[in-house]
Coordinates of C-alpha atoms in Angstrom, one line a residue:
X1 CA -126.6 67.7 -51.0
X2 CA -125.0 65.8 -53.6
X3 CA -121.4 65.6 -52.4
X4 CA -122.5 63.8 -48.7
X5 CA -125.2 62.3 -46.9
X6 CA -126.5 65.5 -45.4
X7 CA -129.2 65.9 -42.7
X8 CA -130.2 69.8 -41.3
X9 CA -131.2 69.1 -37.7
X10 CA -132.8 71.5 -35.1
X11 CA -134.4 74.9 -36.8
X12 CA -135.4 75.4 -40.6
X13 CA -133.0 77.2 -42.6
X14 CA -134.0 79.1 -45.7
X15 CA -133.1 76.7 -49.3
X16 CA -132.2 73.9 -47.2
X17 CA -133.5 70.6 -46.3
X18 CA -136.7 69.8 -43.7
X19 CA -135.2 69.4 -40.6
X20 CA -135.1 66.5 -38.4
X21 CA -134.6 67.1 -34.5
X22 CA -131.9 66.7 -32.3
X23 CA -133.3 62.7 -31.1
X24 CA -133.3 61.7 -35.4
X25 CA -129.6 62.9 -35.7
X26 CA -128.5 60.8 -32.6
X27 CA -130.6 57.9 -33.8
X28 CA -129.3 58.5 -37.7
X29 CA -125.7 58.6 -36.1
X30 CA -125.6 55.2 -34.3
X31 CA -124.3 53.7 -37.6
X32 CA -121.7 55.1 -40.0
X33 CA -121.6 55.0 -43.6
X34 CA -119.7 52.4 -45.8
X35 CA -115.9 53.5 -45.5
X36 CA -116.5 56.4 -43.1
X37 CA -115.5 55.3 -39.3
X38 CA -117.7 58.2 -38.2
X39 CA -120.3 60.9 -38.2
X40 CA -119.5 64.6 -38.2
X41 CA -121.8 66.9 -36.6
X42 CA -121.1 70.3 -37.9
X43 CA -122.2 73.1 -35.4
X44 CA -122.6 76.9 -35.4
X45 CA -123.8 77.8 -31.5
X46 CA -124.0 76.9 -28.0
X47 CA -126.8 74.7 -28.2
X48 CA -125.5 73.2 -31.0
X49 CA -122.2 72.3 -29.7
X50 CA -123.7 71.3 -26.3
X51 CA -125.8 68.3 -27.8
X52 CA -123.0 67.1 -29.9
X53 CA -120.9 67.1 -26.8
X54 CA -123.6 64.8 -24.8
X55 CA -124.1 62.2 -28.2
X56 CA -120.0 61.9 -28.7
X57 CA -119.1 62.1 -24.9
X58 CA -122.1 60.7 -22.9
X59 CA -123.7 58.4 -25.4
X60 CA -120.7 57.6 -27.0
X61 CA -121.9 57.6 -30.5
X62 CA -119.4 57.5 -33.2
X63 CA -119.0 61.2 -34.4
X64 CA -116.6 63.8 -34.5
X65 CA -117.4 67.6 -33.9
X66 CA -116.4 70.5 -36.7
X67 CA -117.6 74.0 -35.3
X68 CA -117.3 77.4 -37.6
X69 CA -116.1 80.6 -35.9
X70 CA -116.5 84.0 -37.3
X71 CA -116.6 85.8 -34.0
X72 CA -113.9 88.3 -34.1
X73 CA -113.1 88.9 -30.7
X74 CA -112.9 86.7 -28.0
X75 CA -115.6 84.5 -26.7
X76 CA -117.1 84.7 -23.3
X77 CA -116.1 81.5 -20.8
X78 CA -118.8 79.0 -21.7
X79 CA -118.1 79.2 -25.6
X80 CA -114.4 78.7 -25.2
X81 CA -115.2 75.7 -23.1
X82 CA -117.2 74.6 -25.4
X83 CA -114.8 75.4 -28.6
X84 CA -111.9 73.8 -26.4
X85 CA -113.9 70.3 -27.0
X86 CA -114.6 70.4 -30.6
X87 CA -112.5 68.0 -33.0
X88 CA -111.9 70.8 -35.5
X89 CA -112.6 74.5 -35.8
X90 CA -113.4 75.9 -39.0
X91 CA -112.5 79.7 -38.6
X92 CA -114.2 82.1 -41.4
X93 CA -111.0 84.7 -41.5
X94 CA -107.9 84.7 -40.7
X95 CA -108.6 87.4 -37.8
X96 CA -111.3 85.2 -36.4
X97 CA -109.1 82.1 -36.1
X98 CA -106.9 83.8 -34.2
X99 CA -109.7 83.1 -31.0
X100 CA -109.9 80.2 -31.0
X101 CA -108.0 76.8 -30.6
X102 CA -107.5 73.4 -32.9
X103 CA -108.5 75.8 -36.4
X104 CA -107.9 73.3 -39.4
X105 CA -108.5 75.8 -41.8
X106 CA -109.9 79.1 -42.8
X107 CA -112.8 79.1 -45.0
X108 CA -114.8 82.0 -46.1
X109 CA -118.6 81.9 -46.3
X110 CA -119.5 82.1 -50.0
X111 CA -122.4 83.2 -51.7
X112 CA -124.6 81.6 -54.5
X113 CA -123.8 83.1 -57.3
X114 CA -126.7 81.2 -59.3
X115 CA -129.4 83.0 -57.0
X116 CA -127.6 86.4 -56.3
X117 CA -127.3 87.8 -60.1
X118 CA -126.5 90.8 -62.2
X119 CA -129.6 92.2 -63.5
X120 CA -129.8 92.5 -67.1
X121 CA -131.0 96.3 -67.1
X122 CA -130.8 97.7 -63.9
X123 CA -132.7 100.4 -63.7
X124 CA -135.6 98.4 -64.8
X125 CA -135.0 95.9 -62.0
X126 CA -135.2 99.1 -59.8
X127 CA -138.5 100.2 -61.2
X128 CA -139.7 96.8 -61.0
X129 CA -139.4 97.3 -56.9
X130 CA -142.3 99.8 -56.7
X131 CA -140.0 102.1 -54.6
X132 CA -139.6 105.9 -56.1
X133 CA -136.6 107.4 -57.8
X134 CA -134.5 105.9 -60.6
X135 CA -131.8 104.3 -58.7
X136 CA -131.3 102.6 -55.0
X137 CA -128.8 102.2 -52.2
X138 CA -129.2 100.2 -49.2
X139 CA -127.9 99.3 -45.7
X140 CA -129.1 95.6 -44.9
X141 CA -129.0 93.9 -41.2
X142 CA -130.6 94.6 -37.8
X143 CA -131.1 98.5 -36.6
X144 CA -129.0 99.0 -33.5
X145 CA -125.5 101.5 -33.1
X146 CA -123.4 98.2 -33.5
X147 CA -124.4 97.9 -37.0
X148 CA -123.9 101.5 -37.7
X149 CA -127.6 102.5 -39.2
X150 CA -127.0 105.7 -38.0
X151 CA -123.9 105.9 -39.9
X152 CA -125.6 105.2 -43.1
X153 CA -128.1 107.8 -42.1
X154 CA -126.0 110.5 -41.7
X155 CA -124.3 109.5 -45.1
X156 CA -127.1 109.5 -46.9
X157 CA -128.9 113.2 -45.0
X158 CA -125.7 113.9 -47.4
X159 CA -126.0 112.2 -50.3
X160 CA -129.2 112.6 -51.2
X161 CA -129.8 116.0 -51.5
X162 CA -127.2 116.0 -55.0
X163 CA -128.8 113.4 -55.9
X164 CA -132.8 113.3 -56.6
X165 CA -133.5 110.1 -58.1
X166 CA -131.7 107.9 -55.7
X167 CA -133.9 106.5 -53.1
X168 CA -132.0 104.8 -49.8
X169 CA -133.4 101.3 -47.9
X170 CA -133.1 100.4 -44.6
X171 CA -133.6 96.6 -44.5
X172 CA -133.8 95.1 -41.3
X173 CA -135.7 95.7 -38.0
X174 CA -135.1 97.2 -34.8
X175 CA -135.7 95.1 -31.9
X176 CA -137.4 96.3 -28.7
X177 CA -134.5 97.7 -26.8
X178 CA -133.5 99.7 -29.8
X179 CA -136.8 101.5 -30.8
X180 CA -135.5 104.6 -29.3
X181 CA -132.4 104.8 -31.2
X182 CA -134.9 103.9 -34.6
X183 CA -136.9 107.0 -33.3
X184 CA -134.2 109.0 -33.3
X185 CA -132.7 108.1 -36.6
X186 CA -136.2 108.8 -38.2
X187 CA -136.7 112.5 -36.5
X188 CA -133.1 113.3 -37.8
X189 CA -134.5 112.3 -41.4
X190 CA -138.0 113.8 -41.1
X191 CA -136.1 117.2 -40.1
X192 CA -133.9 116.9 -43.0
X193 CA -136.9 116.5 -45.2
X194 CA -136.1 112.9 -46.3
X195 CA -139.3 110.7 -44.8
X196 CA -140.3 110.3 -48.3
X197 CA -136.5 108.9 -49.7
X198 CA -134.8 107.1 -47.0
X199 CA -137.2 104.2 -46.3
X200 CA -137.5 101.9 -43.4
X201 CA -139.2 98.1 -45.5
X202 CA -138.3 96.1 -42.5
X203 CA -137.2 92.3 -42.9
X204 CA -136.9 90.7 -46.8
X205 CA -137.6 87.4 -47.2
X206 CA -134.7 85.4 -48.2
X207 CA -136.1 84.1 -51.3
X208 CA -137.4 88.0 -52.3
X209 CA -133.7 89.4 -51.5
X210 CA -132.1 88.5 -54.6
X211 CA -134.0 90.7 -57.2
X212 CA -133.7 93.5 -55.0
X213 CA -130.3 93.1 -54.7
X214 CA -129.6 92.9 -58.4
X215 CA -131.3 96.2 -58.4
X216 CA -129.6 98.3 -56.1
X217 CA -126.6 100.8 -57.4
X218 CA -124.6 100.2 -54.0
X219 CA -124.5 98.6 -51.0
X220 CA -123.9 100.3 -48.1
X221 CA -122.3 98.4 -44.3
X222 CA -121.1 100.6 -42.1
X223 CA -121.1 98.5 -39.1
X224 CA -118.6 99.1 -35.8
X225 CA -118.7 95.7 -35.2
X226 CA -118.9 92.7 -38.0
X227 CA -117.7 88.9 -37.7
X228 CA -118.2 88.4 -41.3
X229 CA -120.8 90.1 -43.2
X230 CA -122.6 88.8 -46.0
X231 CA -124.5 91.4 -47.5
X232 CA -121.2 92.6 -49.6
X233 CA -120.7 89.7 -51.0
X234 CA -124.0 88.7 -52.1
X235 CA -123.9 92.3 -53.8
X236 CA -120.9 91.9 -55.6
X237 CA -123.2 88.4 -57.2
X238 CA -125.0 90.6 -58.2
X239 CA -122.5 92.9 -59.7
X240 CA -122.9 95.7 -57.2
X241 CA -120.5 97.4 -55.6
X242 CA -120.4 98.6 -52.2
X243 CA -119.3 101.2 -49.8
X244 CA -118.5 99.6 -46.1
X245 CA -116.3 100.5 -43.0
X246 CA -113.4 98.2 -42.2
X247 CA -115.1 95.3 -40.5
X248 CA -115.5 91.7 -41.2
X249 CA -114.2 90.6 -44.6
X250 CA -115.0 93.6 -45.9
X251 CA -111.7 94.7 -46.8
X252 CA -111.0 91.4 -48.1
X253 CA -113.9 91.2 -50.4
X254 CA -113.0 95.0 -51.9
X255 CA -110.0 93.3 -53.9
X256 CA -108.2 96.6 -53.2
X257 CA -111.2 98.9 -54.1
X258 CA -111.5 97.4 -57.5
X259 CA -115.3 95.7 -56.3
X260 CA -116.0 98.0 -52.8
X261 CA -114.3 100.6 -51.4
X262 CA -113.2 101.0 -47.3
X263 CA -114.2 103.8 -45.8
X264 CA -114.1 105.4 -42.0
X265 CA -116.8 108.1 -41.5
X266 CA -120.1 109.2 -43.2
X267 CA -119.0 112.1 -44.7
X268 CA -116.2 109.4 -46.5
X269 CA -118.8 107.3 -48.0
X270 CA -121.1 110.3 -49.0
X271 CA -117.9 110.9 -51.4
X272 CA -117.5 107.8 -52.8
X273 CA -120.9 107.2 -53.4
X274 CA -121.5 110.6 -55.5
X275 CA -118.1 109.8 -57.3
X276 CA -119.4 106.1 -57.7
X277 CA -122.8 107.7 -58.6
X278 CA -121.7 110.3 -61.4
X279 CA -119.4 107.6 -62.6
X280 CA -120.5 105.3 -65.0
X281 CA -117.7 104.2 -66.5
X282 CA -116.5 103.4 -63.4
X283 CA -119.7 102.1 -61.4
X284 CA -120.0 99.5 -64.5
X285 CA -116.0 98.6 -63.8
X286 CA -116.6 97.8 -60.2
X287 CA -119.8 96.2 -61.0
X288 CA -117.9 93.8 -63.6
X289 CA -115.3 93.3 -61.0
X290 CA -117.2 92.5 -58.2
X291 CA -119.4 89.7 -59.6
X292 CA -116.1 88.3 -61.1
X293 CA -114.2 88.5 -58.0
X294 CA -117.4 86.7 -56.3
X295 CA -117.3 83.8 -59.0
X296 CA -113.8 83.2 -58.9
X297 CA -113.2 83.4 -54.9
X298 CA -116.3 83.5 -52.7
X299 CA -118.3 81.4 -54.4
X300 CA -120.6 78.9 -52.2
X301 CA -118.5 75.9 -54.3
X302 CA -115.6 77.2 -53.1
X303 CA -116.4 77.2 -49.3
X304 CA -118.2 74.1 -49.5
X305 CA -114.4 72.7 -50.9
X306 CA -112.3 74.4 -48.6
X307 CA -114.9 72.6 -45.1
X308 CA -114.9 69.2 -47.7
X309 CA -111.2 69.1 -46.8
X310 CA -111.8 69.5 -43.3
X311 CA -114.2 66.5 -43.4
X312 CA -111.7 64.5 -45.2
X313 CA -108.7 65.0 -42.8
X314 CA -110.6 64.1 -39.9
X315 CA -111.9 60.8 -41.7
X316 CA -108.3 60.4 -42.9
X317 CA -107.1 60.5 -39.7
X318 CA -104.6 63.5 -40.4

């Protein structure tokens, strides 16, 4: 908030500002601020851009559009309308602005590396969780087959079984249409005689996600479908490395496998993780890496420069 006049409008977002409504922003917009000759709505969806689109092109209010893409794959007709109108597209990889037109740049989310920190003694963090065992993995993000939960299952109905004091998470929920699938994924675990060490928490609050993440020995994606994919990165803040499936930035964020490695399969990251496991020389190396890679490149600073200069070529007319 310090480096622009900022206002959040439509729903609250966690850390951020009370939110005025759609009507405020308009009304807020009607006059521009000394030396800028307009307002820049930035928007993320439909709705989003579809309001901007009535104040600049109905109302005529003085603002310009910047929308962020991290779809990768090829939006359905409405969106690309919709994208076709914007001012300036932010894409969040290079793969993703490769769908989508008038990309000034590509800026990767970052993560704060002021809330997401390594944990002085991790294996009293992990105690400090109430959940059993002496060490943690976890797969974070909504149950369904496009995020690969049943991947990380079948990983872990693996790993586990070499490894009695590691305890796996499952954080997220499974919505209506995929309580079936949830069924099944917990009958394959209650066969396997896991109930009691792959866990199903449901949601974490935002602001209760960083000292579990800080306690965690790995993090664990394995999604067949990702347009970015935070839950990497805000590991590797917290010097933890992870285990994912080529999707999103994933293989970007790995730094070669020095912070994460890339794998294909379950039975894949069942390997790595017992290597990465029974390693601690090298589980503290990637750990070390990983929060220094997340510093140096993917910090929140460093995407809120790289969509600063997007706000300064528009205003500079470039």
């Amino acid at each position: 908030m310090t480096r622009y006049d900022l206002a959040l409008a439509g729903q609250p977002l966690p850390g951020c500002p009370t939110p005025v409504s759609v009507a405020d922003a308009r009304r807020l917009s009607r006059r521009t601020s000394a030396g800028r000759p307009f307002v820049i709505w930035h928007v993320r969806r439909n709705t989003e851009m579809r309001a901007a689109l009535w104040a600049r092109d109905v109302l005529r209010l003085p603002i310009r559009i910047v929308f962020t893409s991290a779809a990768q794959r090829r939006h359905s007709a409405l969106p690309r309308w919709l994208i076709s109108r914007m001012d300036a597209v932010i894409a969040t990889t290079e793969r993703a602005a490769d769908f989508v037109p008038h990309v000034r740049a590509v800026v990767p989310h970052g993560v704060d590396c002021a809330a997401f920190t390594p944990a002085p003694d991790r294996a009293v963090a992990w105690a400090q969780t109430g959940y059993p065992g002496a060490r943690g993995v976890a797969t974070i993000g909504r149950i369904r087959l496009e995020k690969g939960t049943d991947r990380f299952v079948a990983a872990m109905l693996r790993l586990l079984p070499g490894h009695p004091d590691v305890t796996a998470l499952v954080l997220g929920r499974a919505g209506r249409s995929d309580a079936a699938f949830l069924k099944g994924l917990k009958d394959q675990i209650a066969e396997a005689g896991l109930a009691d060490r792959i866990l199903f928490p449901g949601e974490i609050a935002p602001d209760a996600l960083p000292a579990l993440m800080r306690s965690l020995s790995a993090v664990v994606q394995m999604p067949r479908y990702e347009g970015y994919g935070m839950a990497p990165l805000e590991g590797m803040a917290s010097a933890v490395p992870f285990v994912a499936t080529d999707a999103g930035y994933y293989r970007q964020f790995s730094q070669g496998g020095t912070c994460g490695a890339i794998v294909s399969n379950a039975v894949e990251a069942a390997e790595i993780l017992t290597t990465l496991l029974d390693s601690p020389a090298q589980h503290s190396d990637m750990s070390d890496a990983a929060r220094e890679a997340a510093t140096t490149q993917f910090s929140v600073e460093a995407e809120a420069d790289g969509i600063g200069a997007v706000y300064n070529s528009l205003w500079g007319g470039v």
